[in-house]
Amino acid sequence: MKALLKILFRNHWKKISLIFILTFINVQSQLYLIELIPIILYHIKAGRYNATFLILDRFYIAIAVSLICMLLTSYLSFSVSSTFASDLRLKVFSIMMNTNNVGEFCKNKFSGLMSRTIRAIDTLQSFVLTLLKRVVLFFMAFICVVYSLIDLDILYASLFAVFLVVFCFLFWWKLDKMVNDYFHVRKHSGILNNLFSDKIIGLKTIKLFSKEDHTREIFEEKLDETYNLGYRFRYKLSYLLVFLIVLHIVLILFILWGLFIFDANKTLAVEIFLSLIYILYLVNHINAIIPFVNSYTIAFTASVRIEQTLALEHTSNPPRIRESNFEGIEFNNVSVSIFGMDILSDISFKIPKNSKNLIIGPVGAGKTGLINSLTGFYENTAGSILINGKNIKSNSFDDKISLSNHHFMLKGDVFQNISLGDESITREDAIRACDDALFTKDLSFEVYERGSNLSADLKQRLAIARALAHDCEIYVFDNSFSQIESTSRRIIKENIKKRLSGKILIFIDNIFDDYSDMDNILVMENSSLVCQGSHDFLIENCETYRRLINCSGGK
């Protein structure tokens, strides 16, 4: 919470300062109105109507000033809280877009951190609004009331101020302790939610192994524990409301005490009346603390989620590779291990410029892992990837790679899905790419979210067209033809080879299919490169390659 409040005050200190000033003027205007009320009543009772009208002018001016300050304070509070939330959302989006590797991706996606963070930002926005509109008002009312009471009796005002300070300290200490209790409640609610999910998903398995009774015991134990924790938390939270009630009672006792300490012989009755009204005014603003109490624990939890996401922000991305004369790629003893699982194991090979390459192997062999290593999505645990003899870092070369990914489709027309915001791609470029991919839809055809209105083969054709339209050094077609019928598949592959002559082509497939003209074929199995070479060389020297061809009906 402290980190986020620092960001809030650092980025919006001008508006927040103005809120404090306007709130101070508002409170002072309202206290001035309180002072004018007994004077007006006194003049009316004495029949001094001319004096009454003169005072009424000041009365109306004070009302106008108070209303203007309240309106401006509301506007600024909404503006600050909305802008603060919007800035956080943009920051979260920026972090998500700058995710460089699988470790960060897992933190963002698989843990659900991003979706929970967006909800947390909404919670924090409401809390900031309450803080600026309600708590600042109470704080200013407290200062102004104590200052006004000093004019009546300094000892009385000092005791009153000391009591309020001690009360606020105890109140804040108790509220801060409630945060830990709230975390325990949320934690156990999450455990219970997982048990619900596990029980539903694994019900048949549980019954199969006759473990239903044991699972029921665990479930009922957690259900009871969660209920008791939640009950105790709400019970403790009610203590804070009791604090507020005690504060009301003590302030009323201060009022009664004030009636006795003022000497009627030397103090006007109007001053006694004013002291009572001042304290009652502050009592009224104590009610502003109630929504703050209700939102504080939730907002604190939300702030933890937001800070977890902000912690993923990069200080800087590695500089892009800027090579005017691109020669090729070299994998030098590259190994990748993720969460204890070997994705690549000691891979070494070279891919020169102007070459056609095939990476082939059974499902799970590590073929896509090679490309993820090249783009930096998988960070190498050993070895290096060289571009023109230079060791590249993650995310430093991915702007030179065009990847055919049919799993990603934008909600928009075909041209938007092809260009992806690249202004250098013209509609003529997109039409040519669609022709080469045998994609028959018009550029204005509206693609639904995730391409739900396109068939599987049209999605693959559109992804191929998108890859072809972008000018890059390396073109990767990862299982890009599996849903396309054989005749069209052969035509599209020929179009790709003609169009991208002089570039590096990398085809990734689970089976052999019309790839006999490849310059280099990499055969992978069990995360390792078992052999590489031309089609004829591998037919003679690689048993794994022959087995894959036989399984796919190739020759």
PDB file of C-alpha atoms in Angstrom, residues 299-421:
ATOM      1  CA  ALA A 299      -7.750  -2.203  -0.704  1.00  0.00           C
ATOM      2  CA  PHE A 300      -4.636  -3.343   1.174  1.00  0.00           C
ATOM      3  CA  THR A 301      -5.013  -6.849  -0.235  1.00  0.00           C
ATOM      4  CA  ALA A 302      -5.561  -5.373  -3.692  1.00  0.00           C
ATOM      5  CA  SER A 303      -2.400  -3.292  -3.352  1.00  0.00           C
ATOM      6  CA  VAL A 304      -0.344  -6.448  -2.705  1.00  0.00           C
ATOM      7  CA  ARG A 305      -1.580  -7.961  -5.980  1.00  0.00           C
ATOM      8  CA  ILE A 306      -0.807  -4.790  -7.912  1.00  0.00           C
ATOM      9  CA  GLU A 307       2.692  -4.548  -6.429  1.00  0.00           C
ATOM     10  CA  GLN A 308       3.317  -8.208  -7.380  1.00  0.00           C
ATOM     11  CA  THR A 309       2.609  -7.288 -10.993  1.00  0.00           C
ATOM     12  CA  LEU A 310       4.570  -4.027 -10.936  1.00  0.00           C
ATOM     13  CA  ALA A 311       7.557  -6.001  -9.622  1.00  0.00           C
ATOM     14  CA  LEU A 312       7.702  -7.735 -13.028  1.00  0.00           C
ATOM     15  CA  GLU A 313       8.456  -4.453 -14.803  1.00  0.00           C
ATOM     16  CA  HIS A 314      11.710  -4.453 -16.741  1.00  0.00           C
ATOM     17  CA  THR A 315      14.294  -1.767 -16.206  1.00  0.00           C
ATOM     18  CA  SER A 316      15.061  -1.923 -19.910  1.00  0.00           C
ATOM     19  CA  ASN A 317      14.802  -4.315 -22.815  1.00  0.00           C
ATOM     20  CA  PRO A 318      17.983  -5.514 -24.521  1.00  0.00           C
ATOM     21  CA  PRO A 319      18.909  -3.519 -27.616  1.00  0.00           C
ATOM     22  CA  ARG A 320      17.715  -4.841 -30.940  1.00  0.00           C
ATOM     23  CA  ILE A 321      20.204  -6.522 -33.257  1.00  0.00           C
ATOM     24  CA  ARG A 322      20.987  -4.155 -36.119  1.00  0.00           C
ATOM     25  CA  GLU A 323      22.851  -6.157 -38.755  1.00  0.00           C
ATOM     26  CA  SER A 324      22.963  -4.753 -42.275  1.00  0.00           C
ATOM     27  CA  ASN A 325      24.401  -7.977 -43.723  1.00  0.00           C
ATOM     28  CA  PHE A 326      22.558 -10.921 -42.228  1.00  0.00           C
ATOM     29  CA  GLU A 327      24.428 -14.198 -42.752  1.00  0.00           C
ATOM     30  CA  GLY A 328      22.720 -16.848 -40.633  1.00  0.00           C
ATOM     31  CA  ILE A 329      22.039 -18.464 -37.271  1.00  0.00           C
ATOM     32  CA  GLU A 330      24.143 -20.806 -35.161  1.00  0.00           C
ATOM     33  CA  PHE A 331      23.058 -22.813 -32.128  1.00  0.00           C
ATOM     34  CA  ASN A 332      26.089 -23.628 -30.018  1.00  0.00           C
ATOM     35  CA  ASN A 333      25.462 -26.380 -27.411  1.00  0.00           C
ATOM     36  CA  VAL A 334      22.135 -24.830 -26.401  1.00  0.00           C
ATOM     37  CA  SER A 335      20.213 -26.395 -23.509  1.00  0.00           C
ATOM     38  CA  VAL A 336      16.931 -25.194 -22.016  1.00  0.00           C
ATOM     39  CA  SER A 337      15.338 -26.374 -18.787  1.00  0.00           C
ATOM     40  CA  ILE A 338      12.032 -24.974 -17.513  1.00  0.00           C
ATOM     41  CA  PHE A 339      10.660 -25.842 -14.080  1.00  0.00           C
ATOM     42  CA  GLY A 340      12.993 -28.841 -13.955  1.00  0.00           C
ATOM     43  CA  MET A 341      11.903 -30.151 -17.374  1.00  0.00           C
ATOM     44  CA  ASP A 342      14.455 -30.470 -20.203  1.00  0.00           C
ATOM     45  CA  ILE A 343      13.107 -28.678 -23.285  1.00  0.00           C
ATOM     46  CA  LEU A 344      16.352 -28.740 -25.281  1.00  0.00           C
ATOM     47  CA  SER A 345      19.465 -30.757 -24.582  1.00  0.00           C
ATOM     48  CA  ASP A 346      22.866 -29.740 -26.016  1.00  0.00           C
ATOM     49  CA  ILE A 347      21.626 -28.593 -29.453  1.00  0.00           C
ATOM     50  CA  SER A 348      24.184 -27.494 -32.053  1.00  0.00           C
ATOM     51  CA  PHE A 349      23.580 -26.640 -35.736  1.00  0.00           C
ATOM     52  CA  LYS A 350      23.967 -23.863 -38.319  1.00  0.00           C
ATOM     53  CA  ILE A 351      21.347 -22.312 -40.589  1.00  0.00           C
ATOM     54  CA  PRO A 352      22.882 -20.146 -43.338  1.00  0.00           C
ATOM     55  CA  LYS A 353      21.184 -17.341 -45.232  1.00  0.00           C
ATOM     56  CA  ASN A 354      19.085 -18.299 -48.285  1.00  0.00           C
ATOM     57  CA  SER A 355      18.334 -21.788 -47.032  1.00  0.00           C
ATOM     58  CA  LYS A 356      15.256 -23.978 -46.659  1.00  0.00           C
ATOM     59  CA  ASN A 357      15.165 -25.924 -43.415  1.00  0.00           C
ATOM     60  CA  LEU A 358      12.879 -28.516 -41.872  1.00  0.00           C
ATOM     61  CA  ILE A 359      12.663 -29.394 -38.192  1.00  0.00           C
ATOM     62  CA  ILE A 360      10.906 -32.731 -37.882  1.00  0.00           C
ATOM     63  CA  GLY A 361      10.132 -35.116 -35.063  1.00  0.00           C
ATOM     64  CA  PRO A 362       7.313 -36.643 -33.024  1.00  0.00           C
ATOM     65  CA  VAL A 363       5.056 -34.579 -30.760  1.00  0.00           C
ATOM     66  CA  GLY A 364       7.008 -33.246 -27.778  1.00  0.00           C
ATOM     67  CA  ALA A 365      10.394 -33.719 -29.418  1.00  0.00           C
ATOM     68  CA  GLY A 366      11.414 -30.071 -28.762  1.00  0.00           C
ATOM     69  CA  LYS A 367      10.852 -28.610 -32.240  1.00  0.00           C
ATOM     70  CA  THR A 368       8.937 -25.517 -31.122  1.00  0.00           C
ATOM     71  CA  GLY A 369      11.409 -25.149 -28.261  1.00  0.00           C
ATOM     72  CA  LEU A 370      14.108 -24.272 -30.804  1.00  0.00           C
ATOM     73  CA  ILE A 371      12.063 -21.324 -32.079  1.00  0.00           C
ATOM     74  CA  ASN A 372      11.129 -20.221 -28.572  1.00  0.00           C
ATOM     75  CA  SER A 373      14.845 -20.181 -27.761  1.00  0.00           C
ATOM     76  CA  LEU A 374      15.598 -18.145 -30.875  1.00  0.00           C
ATOM     77  CA  THR A 375      12.970 -15.519 -29.966  1.00  0.00           C
ATOM     78  CA  GLY A 376      14.134 -15.449 -26.345  1.00  0.00           C
ATOM     79  CA  PHE A 377      10.869 -16.808 -24.953  1.00  0.00           C
ATOM     80  CA  TYR A 378      12.899 -19.692 -23.541  1.00  0.00           C
ATOM     81  CA  GLU A 379      16.099 -18.523 -21.864  1.00  0.00           C
ATOM     82  CA  ASN A 380      19.078 -20.792 -22.400  1.00  0.00           C
ATOM     83  CA  THR A 381      20.369 -22.584 -19.342  1.00  0.00           C
ATOM     84  CA  ALA A 382      23.536 -23.455 -21.256  1.00  0.00           C
ATOM     85  CA  GLY A 383      25.139 -22.651 -24.603  1.00  0.00           C
ATOM     86  CA  SER A 384      24.580 -19.678 -26.881  1.00  0.00           C
ATOM     87  CA  ILE A 385      22.727 -18.596 -30.023  1.00  0.00           C
ATOM     88  CA  LEU A 386      24.871 -16.662 -32.468  1.00  0.00           C
ATOM     89  CA  ILE A 387      23.725 -14.239 -35.178  1.00  0.00           C
ATOM     90  CA  ASN A 388      26.590 -13.316 -37.502  1.00  0.00           C
ATOM     91  CA  GLY A 389      28.917 -14.673 -34.813  1.00  0.00           C
ATOM     92  CA  LYS A 390      27.392 -12.495 -32.075  1.00  0.00           C
ATOM     93  CA  ASN A 391      25.682 -13.927 -29.004  1.00  0.00           C
ATOM     94  CA  ILE A 392      22.070 -12.655 -28.906  1.00  0.00           C
ATOM     95  CA  LYS A 393      20.022 -11.946 -25.794  1.00  0.00           C
ATOM     96  CA  SER A 394      16.323 -12.577 -25.280  1.00  0.00           C
ATOM     97  CA  ASN A 395      13.964 -10.333 -27.219  1.00  0.00           C
ATOM     98  CA  SER A 396      16.852  -8.776 -29.179  1.00  0.00           C
ATOM     99  CA  PHE A 397      16.208 -10.475 -32.512  1.00  0.00           C
ATOM    100  CA  ASP A 398      12.505 -11.286 -32.591  1.00  0.00           C
ATOM    101  CA  ASP A 399      11.714  -8.301 -34.862  1.00  0.00           C
ATOM    102  CA  LYS A 400      13.585 -10.154 -37.653  1.00  0.00           C
ATOM    103  CA  ILE A 401      11.455 -13.293 -37.320  1.00  0.00           C
ATOM    104  CA  SER A 402       8.079 -13.728 -39.010  1.00  0.00           C
ATOM    105  CA  LEU A 403       6.114 -16.520 -37.336  1.00  0.00           C
ATOM    106  CA  SER A 404       2.975 -18.132 -38.736  1.00  0.00           C
ATOM    107  CA  ASN A 405       0.726 -18.427 -35.649  1.00  0.00           C
ATOM    108  CA  HIS A 406      -2.858 -19.439 -36.427  1.00  0.00           C
ATOM    109  CA  HIS A 407      -3.799 -19.502 -32.738  1.00  0.00           C
ATOM    110  CA  PHE A 408      -3.763 -15.693 -32.570  1.00  0.00           C
ATOM    111  CA  MET A 409      -6.480 -13.707 -34.335  1.00  0.00           C
ATOM    112  CA  LEU A 410      -7.525 -10.106 -33.720  1.00  0.00           C
ATOM    113  CA  LYS A 411     -11.106  -8.910 -33.622  1.00  0.00           C
ATOM    114  CA  GLY A 412     -11.066  -6.779 -36.760  1.00  0.00           C
ATOM    115  CA  ASP A 413     -10.947  -7.091 -40.532  1.00  0.00           C
ATOM    116  CA  VAL A 414      -8.552  -9.301 -42.511  1.00  0.00           C
ATOM    117  CA  PHE A 415      -6.201  -6.420 -43.343  1.00  0.00           C
ATOM    118  CA  GLN A 416      -5.811  -5.535 -39.651  1.00  0.00           C
ATOM    119  CA  ASN A 417      -5.021  -9.166 -38.873  1.00  0.00           C
ATOM    120  CA  ILE A 418      -2.354  -9.206 -41.576  1.00  0.00           C
ATOM    121  CA  SER A 419      -0.684  -5.819 -40.986  1.00  0.00           C
ATOM    122  CA  LEU A 420      -0.860  -5.891 -37.143  1.00  0.00           C
ATOM    123  CA  GLY A 421      -0.343  -2.141 -37.144  1.00  0.00           C
TER     124      GLY A 421
END
